CSV table of C-alpha atoms in Angstrom, one decimal:
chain,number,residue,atom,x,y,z
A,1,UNK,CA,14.0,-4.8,77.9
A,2,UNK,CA,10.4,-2.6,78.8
A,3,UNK,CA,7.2,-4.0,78.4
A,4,UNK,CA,5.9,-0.1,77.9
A,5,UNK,CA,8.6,1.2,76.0
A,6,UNK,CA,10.6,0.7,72.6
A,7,UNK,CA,14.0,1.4,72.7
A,8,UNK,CA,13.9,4.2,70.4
A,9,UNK,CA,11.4,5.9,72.2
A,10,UNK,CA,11.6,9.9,74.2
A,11,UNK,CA,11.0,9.1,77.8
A,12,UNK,CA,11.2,12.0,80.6
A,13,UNK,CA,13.6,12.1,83.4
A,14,UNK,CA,14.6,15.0,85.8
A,15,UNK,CA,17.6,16.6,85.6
A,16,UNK,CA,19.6,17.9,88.6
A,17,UNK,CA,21.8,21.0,88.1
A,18,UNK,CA,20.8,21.5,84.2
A,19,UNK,CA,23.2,23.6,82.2
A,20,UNK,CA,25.7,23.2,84.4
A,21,UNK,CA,27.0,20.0,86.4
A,22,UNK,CA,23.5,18.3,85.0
A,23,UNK,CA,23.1,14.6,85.6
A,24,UNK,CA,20.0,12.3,86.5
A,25,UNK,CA,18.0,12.7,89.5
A,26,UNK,CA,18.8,9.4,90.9
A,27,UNK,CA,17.3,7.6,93.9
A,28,UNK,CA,18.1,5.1,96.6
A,29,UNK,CA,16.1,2.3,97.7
A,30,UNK,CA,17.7,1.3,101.0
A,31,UNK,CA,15.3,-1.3,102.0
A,32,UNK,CA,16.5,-2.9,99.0
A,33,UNK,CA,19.3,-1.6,98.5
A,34,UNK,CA,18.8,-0.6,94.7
A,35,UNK,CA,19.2,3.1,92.9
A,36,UNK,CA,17.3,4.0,90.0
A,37,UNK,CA,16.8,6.7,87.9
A,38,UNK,CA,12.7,7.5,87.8
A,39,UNK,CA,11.8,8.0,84.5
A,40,UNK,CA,8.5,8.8,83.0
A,41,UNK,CA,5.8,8.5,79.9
A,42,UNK,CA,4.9,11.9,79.9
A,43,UNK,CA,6.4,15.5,80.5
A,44,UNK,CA,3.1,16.6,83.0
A,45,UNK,CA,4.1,13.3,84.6
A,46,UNK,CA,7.4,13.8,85.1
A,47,UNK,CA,6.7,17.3,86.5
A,48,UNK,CA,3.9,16.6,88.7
A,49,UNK,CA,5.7,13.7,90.4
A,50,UNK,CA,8.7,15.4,90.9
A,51,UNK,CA,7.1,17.2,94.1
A,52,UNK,CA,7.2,13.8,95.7
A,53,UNK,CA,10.7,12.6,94.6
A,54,UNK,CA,13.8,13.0,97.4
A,55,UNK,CA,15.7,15.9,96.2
A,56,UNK,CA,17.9,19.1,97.6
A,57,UNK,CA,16.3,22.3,98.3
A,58,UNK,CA,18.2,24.9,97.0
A,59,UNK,CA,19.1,23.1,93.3
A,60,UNK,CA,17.8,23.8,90.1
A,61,UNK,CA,15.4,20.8,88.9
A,62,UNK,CA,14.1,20.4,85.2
A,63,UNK,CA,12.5,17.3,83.1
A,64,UNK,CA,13.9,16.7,79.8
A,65,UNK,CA,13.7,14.1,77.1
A,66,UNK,CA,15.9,11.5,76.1
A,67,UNK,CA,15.8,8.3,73.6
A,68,UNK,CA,14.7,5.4,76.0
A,69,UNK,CA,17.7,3.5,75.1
A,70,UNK,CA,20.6,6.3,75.8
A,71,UNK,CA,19.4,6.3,79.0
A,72,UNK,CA,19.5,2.8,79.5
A,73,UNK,CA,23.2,2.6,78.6
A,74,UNK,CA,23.6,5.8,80.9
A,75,UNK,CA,22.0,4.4,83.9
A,76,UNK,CA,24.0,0.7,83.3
A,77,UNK,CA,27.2,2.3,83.4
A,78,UNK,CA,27.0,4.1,86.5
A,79,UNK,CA,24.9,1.4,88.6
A,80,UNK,CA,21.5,2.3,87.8
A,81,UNK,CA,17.9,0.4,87.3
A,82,UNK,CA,15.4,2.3,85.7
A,83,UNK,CA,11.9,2.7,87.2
A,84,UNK,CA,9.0,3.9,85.1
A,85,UNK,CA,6.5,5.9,87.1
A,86,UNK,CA,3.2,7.6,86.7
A,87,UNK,CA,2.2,11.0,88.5
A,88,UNK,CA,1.4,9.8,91.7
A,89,UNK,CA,4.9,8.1,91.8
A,90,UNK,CA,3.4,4.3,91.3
A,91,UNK,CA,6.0,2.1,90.0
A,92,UNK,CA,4.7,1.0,86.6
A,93,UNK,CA,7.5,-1.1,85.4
A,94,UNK,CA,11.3,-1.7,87.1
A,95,UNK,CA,14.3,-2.5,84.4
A,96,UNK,CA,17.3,-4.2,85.6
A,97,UNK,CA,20.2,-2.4,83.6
């Protein structure tokens, strides 16, 4: 499934609305017409990049952990790829889910 990751592994995505209506800060690639949930290695990753990820002003945004593979079966059932980022919001890896 990831080159960089084991299933079993904590991986860091952001979370819009947490503690509330919380789900996954999701993104849209129209050129290719593909949405994806970034996710991360690292918390300081995931926190540093999030300054240069699409997102509403005005919401609450927070990064939190989850098991690599939860996520993956989250992100397949609602039409999601998974992209794994660094800081600087390089694609490292793309996952088809």
């Amino acid at each position: 499934m990831s080159k960089l990751i084991k299933k079993d592994q904590w991986v860091w995505v952001v979370i819009q609305d947490p503690g509330g209506n919380e789900q996954f800060l999701g993104q849209h690639d129209t050129e290719k017409d593909v949405s994806f949930i970034p996710t991360f290695l690292e918390k300081e990753e995931a926190e540093e990049a999030l300054e240069l990820l699409p997102h509403e002003k005005g919401r609450k945004y927070e990064v939190q952990a989850i098991i690599f593979e939860d996520l993956s079966q989250r992100a397949a059932e609602n039409g999601f790829d998974l992209f794994i980022l660094n800081r600087a919001g390089e694609v490292l890896e793309k996952i088809k889910t």
